[in-house]
PDB file of C-alpha atoms in Angstrom:
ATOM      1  CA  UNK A 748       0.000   0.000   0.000  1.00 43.00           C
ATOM      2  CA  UNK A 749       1.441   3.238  -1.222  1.00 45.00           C
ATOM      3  CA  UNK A 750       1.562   6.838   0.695  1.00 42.00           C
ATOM      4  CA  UNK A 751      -1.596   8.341   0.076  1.00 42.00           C
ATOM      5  CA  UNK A 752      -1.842  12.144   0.712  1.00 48.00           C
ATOM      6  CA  UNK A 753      -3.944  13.788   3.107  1.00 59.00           C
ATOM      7  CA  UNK A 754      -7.361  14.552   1.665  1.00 66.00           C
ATOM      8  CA  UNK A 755      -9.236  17.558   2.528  1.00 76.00           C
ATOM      9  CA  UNK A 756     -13.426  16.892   2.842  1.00 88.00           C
ATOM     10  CA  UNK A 757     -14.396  19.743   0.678  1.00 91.00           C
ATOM     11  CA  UNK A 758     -12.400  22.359  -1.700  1.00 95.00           C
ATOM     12  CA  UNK A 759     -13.405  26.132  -2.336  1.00 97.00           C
ATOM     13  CA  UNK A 760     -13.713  27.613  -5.185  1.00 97.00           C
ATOM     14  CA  UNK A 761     -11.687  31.141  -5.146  1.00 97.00           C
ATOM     15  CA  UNK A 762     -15.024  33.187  -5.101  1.00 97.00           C
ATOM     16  CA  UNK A 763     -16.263  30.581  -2.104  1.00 97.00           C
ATOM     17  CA  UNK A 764     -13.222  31.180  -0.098  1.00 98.00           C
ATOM     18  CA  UNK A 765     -13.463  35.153  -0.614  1.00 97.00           C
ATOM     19  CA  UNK A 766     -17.229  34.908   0.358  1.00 95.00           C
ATOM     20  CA  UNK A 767     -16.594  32.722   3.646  1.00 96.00           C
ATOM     21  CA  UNK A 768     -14.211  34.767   4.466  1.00 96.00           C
ATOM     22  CA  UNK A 769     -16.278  38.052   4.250  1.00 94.00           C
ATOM     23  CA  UNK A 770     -18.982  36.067   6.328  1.00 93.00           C
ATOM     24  CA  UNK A 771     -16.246  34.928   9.046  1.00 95.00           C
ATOM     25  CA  UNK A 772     -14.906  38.708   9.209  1.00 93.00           C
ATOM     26  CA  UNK A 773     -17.255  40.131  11.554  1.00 85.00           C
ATOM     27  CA  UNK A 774     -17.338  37.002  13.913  1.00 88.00           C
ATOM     28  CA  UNK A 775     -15.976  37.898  17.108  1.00 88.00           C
ATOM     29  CA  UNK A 776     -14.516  34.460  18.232  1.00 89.00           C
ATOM     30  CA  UNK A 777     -11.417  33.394  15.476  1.00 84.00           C
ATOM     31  CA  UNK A 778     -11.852  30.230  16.044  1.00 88.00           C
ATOM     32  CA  UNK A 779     -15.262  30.296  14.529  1.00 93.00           C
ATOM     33  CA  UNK A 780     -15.757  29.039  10.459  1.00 96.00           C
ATOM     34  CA  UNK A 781     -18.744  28.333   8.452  1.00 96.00           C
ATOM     35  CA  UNK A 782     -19.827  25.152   9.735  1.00 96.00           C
ATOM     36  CA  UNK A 783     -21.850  22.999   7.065  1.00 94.00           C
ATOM     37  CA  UNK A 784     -24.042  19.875   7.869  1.00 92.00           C
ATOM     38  CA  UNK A 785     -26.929  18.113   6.054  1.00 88.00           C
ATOM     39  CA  UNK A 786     -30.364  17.902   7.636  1.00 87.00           C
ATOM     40  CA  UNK A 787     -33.349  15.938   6.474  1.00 82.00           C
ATOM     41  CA  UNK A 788     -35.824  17.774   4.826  1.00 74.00           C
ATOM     42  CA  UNK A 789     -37.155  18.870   1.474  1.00 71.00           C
ATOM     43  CA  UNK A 790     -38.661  17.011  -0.939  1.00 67.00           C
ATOM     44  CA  UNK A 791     -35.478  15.476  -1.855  1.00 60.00           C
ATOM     45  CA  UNK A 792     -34.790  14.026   1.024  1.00 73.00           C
ATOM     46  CA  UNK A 793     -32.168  16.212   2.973  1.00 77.00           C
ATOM     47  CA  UNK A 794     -30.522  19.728   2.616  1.00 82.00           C
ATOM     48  CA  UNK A 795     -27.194  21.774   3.454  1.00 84.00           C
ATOM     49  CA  UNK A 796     -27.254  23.832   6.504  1.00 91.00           C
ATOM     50  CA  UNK A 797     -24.688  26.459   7.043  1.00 93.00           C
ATOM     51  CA  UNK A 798     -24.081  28.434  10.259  1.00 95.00           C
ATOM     52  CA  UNK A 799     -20.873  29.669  11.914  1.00 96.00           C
ATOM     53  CA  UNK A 800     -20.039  27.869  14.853  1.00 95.00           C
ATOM     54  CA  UNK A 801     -16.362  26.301  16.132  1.00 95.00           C
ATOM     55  CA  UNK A 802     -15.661  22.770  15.406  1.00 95.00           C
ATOM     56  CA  UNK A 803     -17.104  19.883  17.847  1.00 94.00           C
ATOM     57  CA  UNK A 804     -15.589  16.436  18.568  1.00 94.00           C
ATOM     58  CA  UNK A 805     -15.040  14.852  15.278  1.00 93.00           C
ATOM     59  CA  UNK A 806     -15.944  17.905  12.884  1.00 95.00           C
ATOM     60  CA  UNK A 807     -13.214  18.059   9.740  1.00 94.00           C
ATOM     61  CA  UNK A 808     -11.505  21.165   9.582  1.00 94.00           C
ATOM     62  CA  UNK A 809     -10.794  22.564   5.954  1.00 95.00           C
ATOM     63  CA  UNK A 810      -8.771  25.700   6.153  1.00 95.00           C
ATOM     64  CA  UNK A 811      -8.118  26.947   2.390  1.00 94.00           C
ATOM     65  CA  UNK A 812      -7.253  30.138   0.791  1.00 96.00           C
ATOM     66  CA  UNK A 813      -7.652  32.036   4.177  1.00 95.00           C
ATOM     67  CA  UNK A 814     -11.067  30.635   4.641  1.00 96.00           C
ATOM     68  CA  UNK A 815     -12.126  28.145   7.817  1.00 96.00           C
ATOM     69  CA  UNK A 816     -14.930  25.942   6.908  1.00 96.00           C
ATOM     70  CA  UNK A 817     -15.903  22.964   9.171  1.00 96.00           C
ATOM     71  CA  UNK A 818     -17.444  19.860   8.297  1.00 95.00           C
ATOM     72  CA  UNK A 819     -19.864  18.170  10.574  1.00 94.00           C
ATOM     73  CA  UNK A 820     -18.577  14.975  11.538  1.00 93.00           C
ATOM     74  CA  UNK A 821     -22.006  13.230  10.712  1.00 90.00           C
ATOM     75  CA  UNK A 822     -21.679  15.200   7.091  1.00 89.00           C
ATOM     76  CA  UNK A 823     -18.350  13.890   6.001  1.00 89.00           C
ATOM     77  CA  UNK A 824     -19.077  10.833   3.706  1.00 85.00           C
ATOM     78  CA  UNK A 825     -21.945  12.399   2.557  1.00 84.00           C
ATOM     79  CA  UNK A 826     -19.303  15.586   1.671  1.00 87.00           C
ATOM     80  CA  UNK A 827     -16.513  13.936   0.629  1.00 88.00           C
ATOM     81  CA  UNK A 828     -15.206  15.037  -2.874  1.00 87.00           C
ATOM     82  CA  UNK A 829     -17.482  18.372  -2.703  1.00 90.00           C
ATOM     83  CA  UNK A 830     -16.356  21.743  -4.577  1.00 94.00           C
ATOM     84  CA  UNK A 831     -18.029  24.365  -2.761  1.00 93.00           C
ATOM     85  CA  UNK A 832     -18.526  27.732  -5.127  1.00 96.00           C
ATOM     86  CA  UNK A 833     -20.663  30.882  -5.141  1.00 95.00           C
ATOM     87  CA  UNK A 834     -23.093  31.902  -7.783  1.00 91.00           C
ATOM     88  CA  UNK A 835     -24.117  35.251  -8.004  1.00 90.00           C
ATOM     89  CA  UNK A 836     -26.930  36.929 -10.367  1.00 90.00           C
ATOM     90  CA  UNK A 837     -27.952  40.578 -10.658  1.00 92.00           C
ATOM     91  CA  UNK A 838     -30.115  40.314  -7.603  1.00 92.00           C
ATOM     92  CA  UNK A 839     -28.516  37.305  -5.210  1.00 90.00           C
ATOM     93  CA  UNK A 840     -25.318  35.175  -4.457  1.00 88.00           C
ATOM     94  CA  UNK A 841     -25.731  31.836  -2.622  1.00 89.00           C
ATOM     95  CA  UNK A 842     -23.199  28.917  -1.724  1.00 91.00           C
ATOM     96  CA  UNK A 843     -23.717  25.738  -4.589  1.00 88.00           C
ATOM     97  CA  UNK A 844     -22.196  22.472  -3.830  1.00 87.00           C
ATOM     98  CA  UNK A 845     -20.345  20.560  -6.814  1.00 87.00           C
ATOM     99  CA  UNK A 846     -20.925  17.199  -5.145  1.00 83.00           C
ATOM    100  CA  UNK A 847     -20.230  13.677  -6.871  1.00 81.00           C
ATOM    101  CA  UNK A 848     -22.435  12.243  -3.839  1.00 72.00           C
ATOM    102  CA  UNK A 849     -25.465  14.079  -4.814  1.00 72.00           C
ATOM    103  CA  UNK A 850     -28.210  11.733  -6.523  1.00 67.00           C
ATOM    104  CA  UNK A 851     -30.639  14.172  -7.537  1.00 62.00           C
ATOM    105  CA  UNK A 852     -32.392  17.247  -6.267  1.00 66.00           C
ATOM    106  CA  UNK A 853     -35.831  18.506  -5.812  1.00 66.00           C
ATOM    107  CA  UNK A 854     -37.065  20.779  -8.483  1.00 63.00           C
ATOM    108  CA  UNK A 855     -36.391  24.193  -6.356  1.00 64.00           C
ATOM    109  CA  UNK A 856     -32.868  23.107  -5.791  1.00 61.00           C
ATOM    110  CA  UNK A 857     -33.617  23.209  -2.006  1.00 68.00           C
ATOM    111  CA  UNK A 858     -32.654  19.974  -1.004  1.00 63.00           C
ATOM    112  CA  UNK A 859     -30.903  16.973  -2.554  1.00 60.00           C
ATOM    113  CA  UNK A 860     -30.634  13.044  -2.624  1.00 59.00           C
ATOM    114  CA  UNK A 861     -27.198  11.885  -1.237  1.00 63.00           C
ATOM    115  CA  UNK A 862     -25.586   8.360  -0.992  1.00 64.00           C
ATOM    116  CA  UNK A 863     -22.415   8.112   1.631  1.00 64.00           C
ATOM    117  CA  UNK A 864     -19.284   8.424  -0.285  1.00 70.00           C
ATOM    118  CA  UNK A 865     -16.842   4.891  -1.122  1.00 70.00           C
ATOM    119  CA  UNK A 866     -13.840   6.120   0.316  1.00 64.00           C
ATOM    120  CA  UNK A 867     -12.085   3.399  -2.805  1.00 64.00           C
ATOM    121  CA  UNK A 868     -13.316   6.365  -5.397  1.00 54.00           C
ATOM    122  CA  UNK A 869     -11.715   9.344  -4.191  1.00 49.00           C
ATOM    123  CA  UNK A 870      -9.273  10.860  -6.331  1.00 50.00           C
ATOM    124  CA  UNK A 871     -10.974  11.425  -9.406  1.00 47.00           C
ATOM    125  CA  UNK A 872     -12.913  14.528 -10.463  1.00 45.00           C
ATOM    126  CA  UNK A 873     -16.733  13.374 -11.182  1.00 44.00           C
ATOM    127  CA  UNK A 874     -18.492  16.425  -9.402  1.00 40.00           C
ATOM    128  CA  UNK A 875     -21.236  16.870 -12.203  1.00 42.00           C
ATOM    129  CA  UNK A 876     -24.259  18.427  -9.736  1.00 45.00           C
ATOM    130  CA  UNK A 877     -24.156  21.733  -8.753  1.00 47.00           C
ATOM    131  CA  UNK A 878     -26.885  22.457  -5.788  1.00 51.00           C
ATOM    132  CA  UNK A 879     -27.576  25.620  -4.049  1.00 52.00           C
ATOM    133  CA  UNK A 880     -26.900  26.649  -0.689  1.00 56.00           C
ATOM    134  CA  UNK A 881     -27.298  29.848   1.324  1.00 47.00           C
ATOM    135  CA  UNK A 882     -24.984  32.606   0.826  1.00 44.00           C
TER     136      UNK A 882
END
């Protein structure tokens, strides 16, 4: 078995790490990131839920590009492989999730079918969903 680097959870795109850390400026604790976990819910089954909040027992840490973003430990197979951008339009920017987990997704985009992630498929670059979040 051959030397396997570590793996981060979840990437940011450049305009996801800018907008986290605009979010994470005016926390007063520095400790503090944009935690995300999935909730059931929706139509679809479950949805992202994003609040800022310091990392419990378990939680992955992903600390890119000057931005802190935790994972929740119950989240992590369910996240594993995820791109997180932003998308903005004339009148809104919200967090979408590239994520090769994701099954489907209700019509709204509000929540999403996910399968746990097979930790044997990591390393390639399938993310072919891109859901919404809150920005």
């Amino acid at each position: 078995m051959g030397f396997r680097p570590e793996l981060n959870v979840m990437s940011l795109s450049d305009a996801a790490a800018e907008r986290v850390r605009g979010v994470l400026a005016g926390a007063e604790n520095p400790r503090v990131g944009l935690r995300i976990s999935i909730e059931k819910g929706g139509c679809a089954g479950m949805s992202y839920k994003m609040e800022l909040a310091e990392a419990g027992p378990g939680d992955e840490i992903v600390e890119e590009k000057g931005a802190r973003v935790i994972v929740d430990a119950k989240a992590v197979l369910f996240l594993l492989g995820t791109r997180m951008d932003v998308q903005t339009t004339q009148f809104s920017s919200t967090f979408v999730f590239e994520n090769p987990n994701q099954t489907s997704a209700c019509g709204c985009g509000e929540s999403v079918a996910l399968t746990p992630a097979d930790p044997a498929r990591l390393g390639g670059d399938d993310a072919s969903s891109r859901t919404p979040g809150v920005a």
